[in-house]
Coordinates of C-alpha atoms and ligand atoms in Angstrom, one line a residue:
M295 CA 0.3 0.1 0.1
N296 CA 1.0 3.6 -0.4
L297 CA 0.2 6.8 1.3
P298 CA -0.6 9.1 -0.9
I299 CA 0.5 12.9 -0.8
P300 CA -1.2 15.3 -2.8
F301 CA 2.1 16.6 -4.3
V302 CA 2.1 20.0 -6.3
N303 CA 6.1 20.4 -6.6
R304 CA 6.2 23.8 -7.7
C305 CA 9.7 22.8 -7.2
L306 CA 9.9 21.7 -10.6
A307 CA 9.2 25.2 -12.0
L308 CA 12.2 26.8 -10.3
P309 CA 15.1 26.5 -12.9
A310 CA 17.0 23.2 -13.5
T311 CA 20.3 24.8 -12.0
C312 CA 18.4 24.7 -8.1
H313 CA 18.7 21.1 -8.0
A314 CA 19.3 17.4 -9.4
R315 CA 17.2 14.4 -9.6
V316 CA 18.4 12.0 -7.5
L317 CA 16.3 8.8 -5.6
P318 CA 16.7 7.8 -2.2
T319 CA 19.6 4.8 -1.6
P320 CA 17.1 1.9 0.5
V321 CA 17.8 0.7 4.0
A322 CA 18.1 -2.9 5.3
A323 CA 15.3 -3.0 7.4
P324 CA 12.9 0.4 8.0
G325 CA 11.4 0.9 11.6
L326 CA 8.9 3.0 12.5
I327 CA 9.9 6.0 15.0
A328 CA 7.4 8.2 15.3
F329 CA 4.3 9.6 13.0
N330 CA 2.9 13.2 13.1
A331 CA -0.2 12.0 12.7
P332 CA -1.8 16.0 13.0
L333 CA 1.0 17.6 10.7
A334 CA 0.1 14.7 8.5
A335 CA -3.5 15.8 8.1
E336 CA -2.7 19.5 8.3
L337 CA -0.4 19.1 5.0
G338 CA -3.5 17.6 3.3
I339 CA -1.7 13.5 4.1
S340 CA -5.0 11.2 4.2
A341 CA -2.9 8.3 6.6
E342 CA -5.9 6.4 8.1
G343 CA -5.1 3.0 7.0
A344 CA -1.8 3.3 7.0
N345 CA 0.1 0.4 8.7
P346 CA 4.0 1.5 10.4
A347 CA 5.3 -0.7 7.9
T348 CA 3.8 1.2 5.3
L349 CA 4.7 4.1 6.9
A350 CA 8.4 2.9 7.6
G351 CA 8.2 2.0 3.8
I352 CA 7.2 5.3 3.0
F353 CA 9.2 7.8 5.3
S354 CA 12.6 5.3 5.0
G355 CA 12.6 6.3 0.6
N356 CA 12.2 2.8 0.5
A357 CA 9.0 3.5 -0.8
V358 CA 9.0 6.2 -3.2
P359 CA 5.7 8.1 -3.0
E360 CA 3.7 8.5 -6.3
G361 CA 3.9 11.6 -7.6
A362 CA 7.2 13.0 -5.9
A363 CA 9.9 15.1 -6.9
S364 CA 12.9 13.4 -5.6
V365 CA 15.2 16.2 -5.9
A366 CA 18.6 18.0 -4.3
L367 CA 18.8 21.4 -3.9
A368 CA 21.5 23.1 -4.9
Y369 CA 23.1 25.9 -2.3
A370 CA 26.4 27.9 -0.7
G371 CA 27.1 29.6 2.7
H372 CA 29.7 30.8 5.2
Q373 CA 30.3 28.4 8.0
F374 CA 32.2 29.8 10.4
G375 CA 33.2 32.9 8.7
G376 CA 34.4 31.0 5.8
F377 CA 32.9 30.8 2.5
S378 CA 31.8 26.4 0.5
P379 CA 30.8 27.6 -2.5
Q380 CA 29.2 24.3 -2.9
L381 CA 27.3 22.5 -0.3
G382 CA 23.6 21.2 -1.5
D383 CA 21.5 18.6 -0.1
G384 CA 24.6 15.9 0.2
R385 CA 22.1 13.5 2.6
A386 CA 19.1 15.0 2.0
I387 CA 16.2 14.5 -0.5
L388 CA 13.6 17.3 -1.0
M389 CA 10.5 14.4 -2.1
G390 CA 8.5 17.4 -3.0
D391 CA 5.9 20.2 -1.9
V392 CA 2.1 20.4 -1.2
V393 CA -0.6 23.0 -0.4
D394 CA -1.0 22.5 3.5
V395 CA -4.6 22.9 4.7
H396 CA -4.3 26.7 4.8
G397 CA -3.3 27.2 1.7
R398 CA 0.6 27.4 2.5
A399 CA 3.2 26.0 0.7
R400 CA 5.0 23.5 2.7
D401 CA 8.1 21.2 1.3
L402 CA 8.9 18.0 2.6
Q403 CA 12.2 16.4 3.2
W404 CA 13.7 13.2 3.5
K405 CA 17.3 13.5 5.4
G406 CA 19.3 10.4 5.6
T407 CA 18.7 8.9 2.3
G408 CA 22.2 8.5 1.0
R409 CA 24.7 10.3 -1.1
T410 CA 23.6 13.0 -3.8
P411 CA 25.5 14.8 -6.2
F412 CA 26.2 17.5 -3.2
S413 CA 27.5 14.5 -0.9
R414 CA 30.8 15.5 -1.6
G415 CA 33.1 13.0 0.8
G416 CA 29.9 12.5 3.2
D417 CA 27.5 8.8 3.0
G418 CA 24.4 10.9 2.8
R419 CA 23.1 9.1 5.6
A420 CA 22.1 10.1 9.3
A421 CA 23.0 8.8 12.7
L422 CA 19.8 7.9 14.8
G423 CA 20.7 10.5 17.5
P424 CA 20.5 13.6 15.9
V425 CA 17.6 12.6 14.4
L426 CA 15.4 11.7 17.3
R427 CA 17.3 15.5 18.4
E428 CA 15.8 17.4 15.7
Y429 CA 12.3 15.5 15.8
L430 CA 12.6 16.9 19.6
L431 CA 13.6 20.0 19.5
S432 CA 11.8 21.1 16.1
E433 CA 8.5 19.6 18.1
A434 CA 8.8 21.3 20.8
M435 CA 9.6 24.7 19.7
H436 CA 6.9 24.8 17.5
A437 CA 4.9 24.1 20.8
L438 CA 7.2 26.8 22.1
G439 CA 5.8 29.4 19.4
V440 CA 8.7 29.6 17.8
P441 CA 8.6 29.7 13.3
T442 CA 10.2 26.6 13.5
T443 CA 10.5 23.4 10.3
R444 CA 8.8 20.9 11.5
A445 CA 8.9 17.0 11.9
L446 CA 6.6 14.9 10.2
A447 CA 8.4 11.3 10.5
A448 CA 11.3 9.2 12.1
V449 CA 12.5 5.6 11.1
T450 CA 15.5 3.3 11.9
T451 CA 17.2 1.9 8.9
G452 CA 18.6 -1.3 10.4
E453 CA 22.0 -0.4 9.1
Q454 CA 24.9 1.1 11.2
V455 CA 26.5 4.4 10.0
L456 CA 30.3 5.3 10.4
R457 CA 31.3 7.8 12.5
D458 CA 33.8 8.2 14.9
S459 CA 32.7 4.3 15.9
A460 CA 29.1 2.8 14.1
L461 CA 26.3 4.0 15.2
P462 CA 22.6 3.1 14.1
G463 CA 21.4 5.0 11.2
G464 CA 17.8 7.0 10.8
I465 CA 16.2 9.5 8.9
V466 CA 14.5 12.4 10.0
T467 CA 11.3 13.8 7.7
R468 CA 11.4 17.6 7.6
V469 CA 8.5 19.8 6.6
A470 CA 9.8 23.1 6.1
A471 CA 7.9 26.8 5.2
S472 CA 10.7 26.3 2.3
H473 CA 14.1 25.3 1.9
L474 CA 15.2 28.7 0.3
R475 CA 18.3 29.7 2.4
I476 CA 20.7 32.4 2.3
G477 CA 23.3 30.1 1.2
T478 CA 20.8 28.9 -1.6
F479 CA 21.2 32.2 -2.9
Q480 CA 24.8 32.9 -2.1
Y481 CA 25.4 29.8 -4.7
F482 CA 24.0 32.1 -8.1
A483 CA 25.6 35.1 -6.8
A484 CA 29.1 33.0 -6.8
R485 CA 28.2 32.0 -10.3
R486 CA 27.0 35.0 -11.4
D487 CA 24.0 33.2 -12.5
F488 CA 21.4 36.1 -12.4
T489 CA 18.9 35.0 -13.9
T490 CA 17.9 31.8 -11.4
L491 CA 18.8 34.9 -8.5
Q492 CA 15.4 36.2 -10.3
A493 CA 13.7 33.4 -10.4
L494 CA 14.7 33.0 -6.8
V495 CA 14.0 35.8 -5.1
K496 CA 10.2 35.5 -7.4
E497 CA 9.8 32.6 -5.1
A498 CA 11.1 33.4 -2.2
I499 CA 8.2 36.4 -2.7
E500 CA 5.8 34.5 -3.3
R501 CA 5.7 31.8 -0.7
H502 CA 6.8 33.8 2.2
Y503 CA 6.2 37.4 1.4
P504 CA 3.3 37.9 -1.3
A505 CA 2.5 41.1 0.0
L506 CA 5.8 42.2 -1.9
V507 CA 4.7 40.6 -5.5
Q508 CA 4.3 44.8 -6.6
A509 CA 7.3 45.9 -5.0
D510 CA 9.3 48.1 -7.5
N511 CA 12.8 46.6 -6.0
A512 CA 12.1 42.6 -5.0
A513 CA 15.9 42.4 -4.2
L514 CA 15.8 45.4 -1.7
A515 CA 12.3 44.4 -0.4
L516 CA 13.0 40.7 0.2
L517 CA 16.0 41.4 2.4
D518 CA 14.3 44.5 4.1
A519 CA 11.1 41.6 4.9
V520 CA 13.9 38.7 6.1
A521 CA 15.4 41.2 7.8
D522 CA 12.6 41.5 10.1
K523 CA 11.4 37.8 10.0
Q524 CA 15.0 37.1 11.5
A525 CA 15.1 39.7 14.3
A526 CA 11.6 38.7 15.2
L527 CA 13.0 34.6 15.4
V528 CA 16.6 35.3 16.7
A529 CA 14.6 37.6 19.7
K530 CA 12.5 34.8 20.6
W531 CA 15.6 32.7 21.0
L532 CA 16.9 34.5 22.9
G533 CA 13.4 34.6 25.4
L534 CA 13.6 30.6 25.8
G535 CA 17.5 30.5 26.2
F536 CA 18.1 29.0 23.0
I537 CA 21.4 28.8 21.3
H538 CA 20.9 27.7 17.5
G539 CA 24.9 27.1 17.4
V540 CA 25.5 26.9 13.6
M541 CA 24.1 30.4 12.2
N542 CA 26.2 29.7 9.3
T543 CA 24.8 30.9 6.2
D544 CA 23.4 27.7 5.0
N545 CA 21.3 27.0 8.2
M546 CA 19.7 30.2 7.8
T547 CA 16.0 30.8 5.9
L548 CA 14.0 33.2 3.9
S549 CA 11.1 32.2 5.3
G550 CA 12.6 32.9 8.8
E551 CA 12.2 29.8 10.1
T552 CA 14.5 27.9 12.6
I553 CA 15.8 25.0 10.7
D554 CA 18.8 22.8 11.2
Y555 CA 19.1 21.7 14.7
G556 CA 22.2 19.8 15.2
P557 CA 23.9 21.4 18.0
C558 CA 21.5 23.0 19.3
A559 CA 20.3 23.3 23.1
F560 CA 18.4 25.3 25.8
M561 CA 20.7 26.5 28.2
E562 CA 19.7 25.9 32.3
A563 CA 21.6 28.3 34.1
F564 CA 21.7 31.6 32.7
A565 CA 25.2 32.8 31.1
P566 CA 25.5 35.2 28.1
D567 CA 28.2 33.3 26.6
T568 CA 27.1 30.2 26.8
V569 CA 28.5 27.9 23.7
F570 CA 27.2 23.8 23.3
S571 CA 28.7 23.3 20.0
A572 CA 31.5 21.2 20.3
I573 CA 32.7 22.1 16.9
D574 CA 32.2 25.9 18.0
T575 CA 35.5 26.7 19.8
Q576 CA 35.6 30.3 19.3
G577 CA 32.2 30.7 20.6
R578 CA 31.0 32.5 17.4
Y579 CA 27.6 31.1 18.2
A580 CA 27.3 31.6 21.8
Y581 CA 23.5 32.7 23.1
A582 CA 24.6 36.1 22.9
E583 CA 26.0 36.8 19.7
Q584 CA 23.3 35.6 18.1
P585 CA 21.8 39.3 17.0
R586 CA 25.5 39.9 15.7
I587 CA 25.7 37.0 13.8
L588 CA 22.3 37.7 12.5
Q589 CA 23.1 40.9 10.8
W590 CA 26.9 39.6 9.8
N591 CA 24.4 36.9 7.6
L592 CA 22.0 39.3 6.4
A593 CA 25.3 41.3 5.0
R594 CA 25.8 38.1 3.3
L595 CA 22.2 37.8 1.7
A596 CA 22.6 41.3 0.9
E597 CA 25.9 40.8 -1.1
A598 CA 23.4 37.6 -2.7
L599 CA 21.2 39.7 -4.1
L600 CA 22.9 43.5 -4.8
A601 CA 23.0 42.7 -8.7
L602 CA 19.7 42.6 -9.1
M603 CA 18.8 45.6 -6.8
A604 CA 20.0 48.3 -9.3
E605 CA 21.5 48.3 -12.5
D606 CA 24.6 49.2 -11.2
P607 CA 25.4 47.7 -8.0
E608 CA 27.5 50.3 -6.2
Q609 CA 24.1 52.3 -6.0
A610 CA 22.8 49.5 -4.1
I611 CA 25.2 49.6 -1.4
A612 CA 23.6 52.1 0.5
P613 CA 20.0 51.3 0.9
A614 CA 20.9 48.0 1.1
M615 CA 23.4 49.2 4.4
A616 CA 20.6 51.5 5.5
I617 CA 18.4 47.8 5.5
L618 CA 21.3 46.1 7.5
E619 CA 22.1 48.5 10.1
T620 CA 18.3 48.6 11.6
V621 CA 19.5 45.0 12.2
P622 CA 20.1 45.5 16.2
E623 CA 17.6 47.7 16.7
R624 CA 14.5 45.4 15.2
V625 CA 15.8 42.8 17.5
S626 CA 16.4 44.9 20.8
R627 CA 12.7 45.8 19.8
Y628 CA 11.2 42.0 19.4
W629 CA 13.6 41.6 22.2
L630 CA 12.0 43.9 24.8
A631 CA 8.1 43.4 23.8
G632 CA 9.1 39.6 24.4
F633 CA 11.1 39.7 27.8
R634 CA 8.1 42.8 29.0
A635 CA 5.3 39.6 28.8
K636 CA 7.6 37.5 30.5
L637 CA 7.8 40.0 33.2
G638 CA 4.0 40.7 32.8
L639 CA 4.3 44.1 31.3
T640 CA 1.6 45.0 29.6
T641 CA 3.0 49.0 29.3
A642 CA 6.0 50.0 27.1
E643 CA 8.2 52.7 29.9
E644 CA 11.6 54.3 29.2
G645 CA 13.3 51.8 31.7
D646 CA 12.5 48.6 31.0
A647 CA 15.0 47.3 29.1
E648 CA 17.2 48.0 31.6
L649 CA 15.0 46.0 34.3
V650 CA 15.8 43.3 32.1
N651 CA 19.1 43.7 31.4
G652 CA 19.3 43.8 35.6
L653 CA 17.6 40.6 35.8
L654 CA 19.5 38.7 33.4
Q655 CA 22.5 40.0 35.3
A656 CA 21.2 39.0 38.2
M657 CA 20.4 35.5 37.5
H658 CA 24.1 35.4 35.2
A659 CA 25.6 35.9 39.0
A660 CA 23.2 33.4 40.4
E661 CA 23.3 31.0 37.9
A662 CA 19.6 30.7 37.9
D663 CA 18.1 28.5 35.0
F664 CA 16.5 30.7 32.7
T665 CA 13.2 29.0 32.5
L666 CA 12.6 27.8 35.8
T667 CA 13.4 31.9 37.3
F668 CA 10.4 33.2 34.9
R669 CA 8.1 30.8 36.4
Q670 CA 8.8 31.2 39.9
L671 CA 8.7 35.3 38.7
A672 CA 5.2 34.3 37.9
A673 CA 4.2 32.8 41.0
V674 CA 5.8 35.6 43.1
A675 CA 3.1 37.7 40.9
G676 CA 1.1 35.5 42.5
G677 CA 1.5 36.7 45.6
Q678 CA 4.3 34.1 47.7
T679 CA 7.2 35.4 48.6
P680 CA 10.2 35.4 46.9
E681 CA 11.7 32.3 48.9
M682 CA 8.8 30.5 48.8
A683 CA 8.5 30.6 44.9
G684 CA 12.5 29.5 45.0
L685 CA 13.9 32.1 43.8
H686 CA 18.1 32.9 44.4
P687 CA 18.3 35.4 47.2
H688 CA 20.9 37.1 45.3
L689 CA 17.4 38.4 42.6
A690 CA 15.5 39.9 45.8
P691 CA 16.9 43.7 44.8
W692 CA 15.9 43.1 41.4
I693 CA 12.3 42.1 42.8
A694 CA 12.0 45.3 44.6
Q695 CA 12.8 47.0 41.7
W696 CA 10.6 45.0 39.5
Q697 CA 7.4 45.2 41.9
A698 CA 7.7 49.0 41.7
R699 CA 7.2 49.1 38.4
L700 CA 4.2 46.3 38.6
A701 CA 2.7 48.8 40.6
R702 CA 2.3 51.1 37.9
E703 CA 0.6 48.9 35.7
P704 CA -3.0 49.2 35.5
A705 CA -4.5 46.2 36.6
V706 CA -5.3 42.8 34.3
M707 CA -8.1 41.7 33.7
L708 CA -8.5 38.3 32.6
A709 CA -12.2 37.1 32.7
T710 CA -11.3 33.7 34.2
A711 CA -9.1 34.9 37.2
A712 CA -10.7 36.1 39.9
N713 CA -7.5 38.9 40.8
T714 CA -5.0 41.0 39.9
F715 CA -2.3 38.7 41.4
A716 CA -4.1 35.5 39.3
D717 CA -4.3 37.8 36.3
R718 CA -1.1 38.7 36.0
T719 CA 0.0 34.9 37.0
A720 CA -2.3 34.3 34.3
L721 CA -0.2 36.3 31.9
M722 CA 3.0 35.1 32.8
L723 CA 2.6 31.7 33.1
A724 CA 1.1 31.7 29.3
V725 CA 4.0 32.7 27.9
N726 CA 6.9 31.4 30.5
P727 CA 6.9 27.4 29.3
L728 CA 7.6 25.3 32.3
F729 CA 8.9 22.1 30.3
I730 CA 12.1 23.0 27.6
P731 CA 13.8 19.8 26.0
R732 CA 16.6 19.5 28.5
N733 CA 19.6 18.4 27.5
H734 CA 20.6 16.0 29.4
R735 CA 16.8 14.9 28.9
V736 CA 17.1 14.5 25.0
E737 CA 20.2 13.0 25.8
E738 CA 18.9 9.9 28.4
C739 CA 16.6 9.4 25.0
I740 CA 19.2 9.2 22.6
R741 CA 21.0 6.3 25.5
A742 CA 18.3 4.2 25.4
A743 CA 17.6 4.5 21.6
E744 CA 20.8 3.5 20.8
D745 CA 22.1 1.4 23.5
N746 CA 18.8 -0.6 24.0
N747 CA 16.8 -0.2 20.9
D748 CA 14.2 1.7 23.4
F749 CA 12.2 4.7 22.3
T750 CA 10.2 5.1 25.6
A751 CA 12.0 7.9 26.4
F752 CA 12.1 9.6 23.2
H753 CA 7.9 9.2 23.8
R754 CA 7.6 10.5 26.7
L755 CA 10.0 13.1 26.4
L756 CA 7.9 14.5 22.9
E757 CA 4.6 14.2 25.1
V758 CA 5.5 16.8 27.6
V759 CA 7.8 19.6 25.6
T760 CA 4.9 19.0 23.1
K761 CA 2.9 20.4 26.0
P762 CA 5.2 23.4 27.1
W763 CA 3.0 24.9 29.5
D764 CA 1.0 21.8 31.2
D765 CA 1.8 21.8 34.7
S766 CA -1.6 19.7 34.8
V767 CA 0.2 16.3 34.8
D768 CA 2.8 15.0 37.8
I769 CA 5.8 15.2 35.4
L770 CA 7.7 17.4 37.3
A771 CA 10.9 15.6 37.0
Y772 CA 11.1 17.5 33.1
A773 CA 11.1 20.5 34.6
R774 CA 14.3 20.1 36.7
P775 CA 17.7 21.4 35.3
A776 CA 20.7 18.8 35.2
L777 CA 22.1 17.3 38.6
P778 CA 25.7 17.8 38.3
A779 CA 26.4 14.3 37.9
E780 CA 23.3 14.5 34.8
R781 CA 24.8 17.8 33.1
V782 CA 25.4 17.6 29.4
L783 CA 28.0 20.4 28.4
R784 CA 28.4 19.5 24.7
T785 CA 26.6 18.6 21.5
F786 CA 27.5 17.4 18.3
C787 CA 26.5 18.2 14.3
G788 CA 24.2 15.6 13.0
T789 CA 26.6 14.2 11.3
Ligands
AMP989 P1 25.1 20.5 8.2 O1 26.0 20.7 9.2 O2 23.7 20.0 8.1 O3 24.4 22.1 7.9 O4 25.5 20.1 6.8 C1 26.4 21.4 5.9 C2 26.6 20.4 4.5 O5 27.0 18.7 4.7 C3 25.5 20.2 3.9 O6 25.6 20.3 2.2 C4 25.0 18.9 4.2 O7 24.3 17.8 3.3 C5 26.6 18.4 4.4 N1 26.5 17.0 4.6 C6 26.2 17.1 6.1 N2 26.9 15.6 7.1 C7 26.4 14.7 5.9 C8 26.8 13.2 5.2 N3 26.8 12.4 6.4 N4 27.2 12.5 4.1 C9 26.4 14.2 3.0 N5 26.8 15.2 3.5 C10 26.1 15.4 4.3
MG990 MG1 23.0 23.2 7.2

């Protein structure tokens, strides 16, 4: 039996330079780990009657779904500051795109399906650990309200992949608003293929910024729109303690979705210079560096688009620079709006940024858990003392300032809550999650899966992190930070 997927495949209407046709390399013994039925329904995929074996066949690439485009996409990218003119889908196949039930185009990509013309020295495969990590982290981010690629399915391959040691293999099916990356534009700019570049600008605008279809200067308008979307995205990351870990230009989308869950992680004790990725030895992609790196990456997008912005690219430099210069201010604006909400503030005052920074400094000094601190502050807003709420004594002077600021807020009125205290708490609890995919929990899932082929911990954690606000169940063990012996301070790329 097959699984009907209503492919539209607008990817095939792009210039042939954008992709290479390639089929997945079959795997020995596919086994279904997870299938995201609600997401499938959103994509218009009817999985009724599809049993696990059918799904494993499809999502391993052994049975190519009917109507699939099955292409690997070309892209380039700056990796840790150095330009690679040719990267591309070296271990992934874009099976095709559909129009979802909301009328939006969505790409369906199988990752770990074997070699492609872009594989360079790689085997085109993915290890099971990174597959589980991507599934958990991307679905958690979606539940947390962060624009992100999604995970539709994960399978085991029944084969080993050779990394530092032999590891079980896996394949994850990723769903994205598109796979247009900054690096996609860099690939064609480096080749001076302005025809393809123009087609990609048109595609990015039609898919992600339809309001700009009539723009006088499409490339410039696109740069401006992407700058804004990405600024909002990075501000969301900062508000959750999320560290992407590999903000290379090939891992930044034009859609403003988070993509490429490699060594990413959520921090526990707040420290702005936190880095998890084992290969980020210079701290280039540390937590607090992310806005600066965003601006750097957008400058690379601007360079790639320059030739399309004006007859004489020299003429385009000033307007492009003007957009790039707005990036820090845009991130700050989204950041402040996000943190105001996290602190239960519904109005704006001059000193609010200083208030937030004061909290972050106190959290840093106290090594306070980023996620739990805001839940504890919500309890304080509800009338608990800081001690009762579990806050570090070091935060006391700051809490006095915050309470003085709250006293200048108008009363919050929610239909469901009886008093102002509870109302403020409700507002705060709604934007400050209880559950994030804590590193040691993710690691625990990977260990059980790799060592014992046991996916119980994975399914349990997936359930917890996809309901990040739900404190009704007795799963508080998932909310606490790692004990010293459990801490995972290093994460690795998916390769
Ligand atoms: P990533 O680390 O996922 O951002 O990948 C960076 C580049 O390396 C992309 O072009 C990938 O397709 C490629 N790549 C990563 N792992 C493999 C692999 N196992 N085989 C072939 N290409 C790979
Ligand atoms: Mg990548």
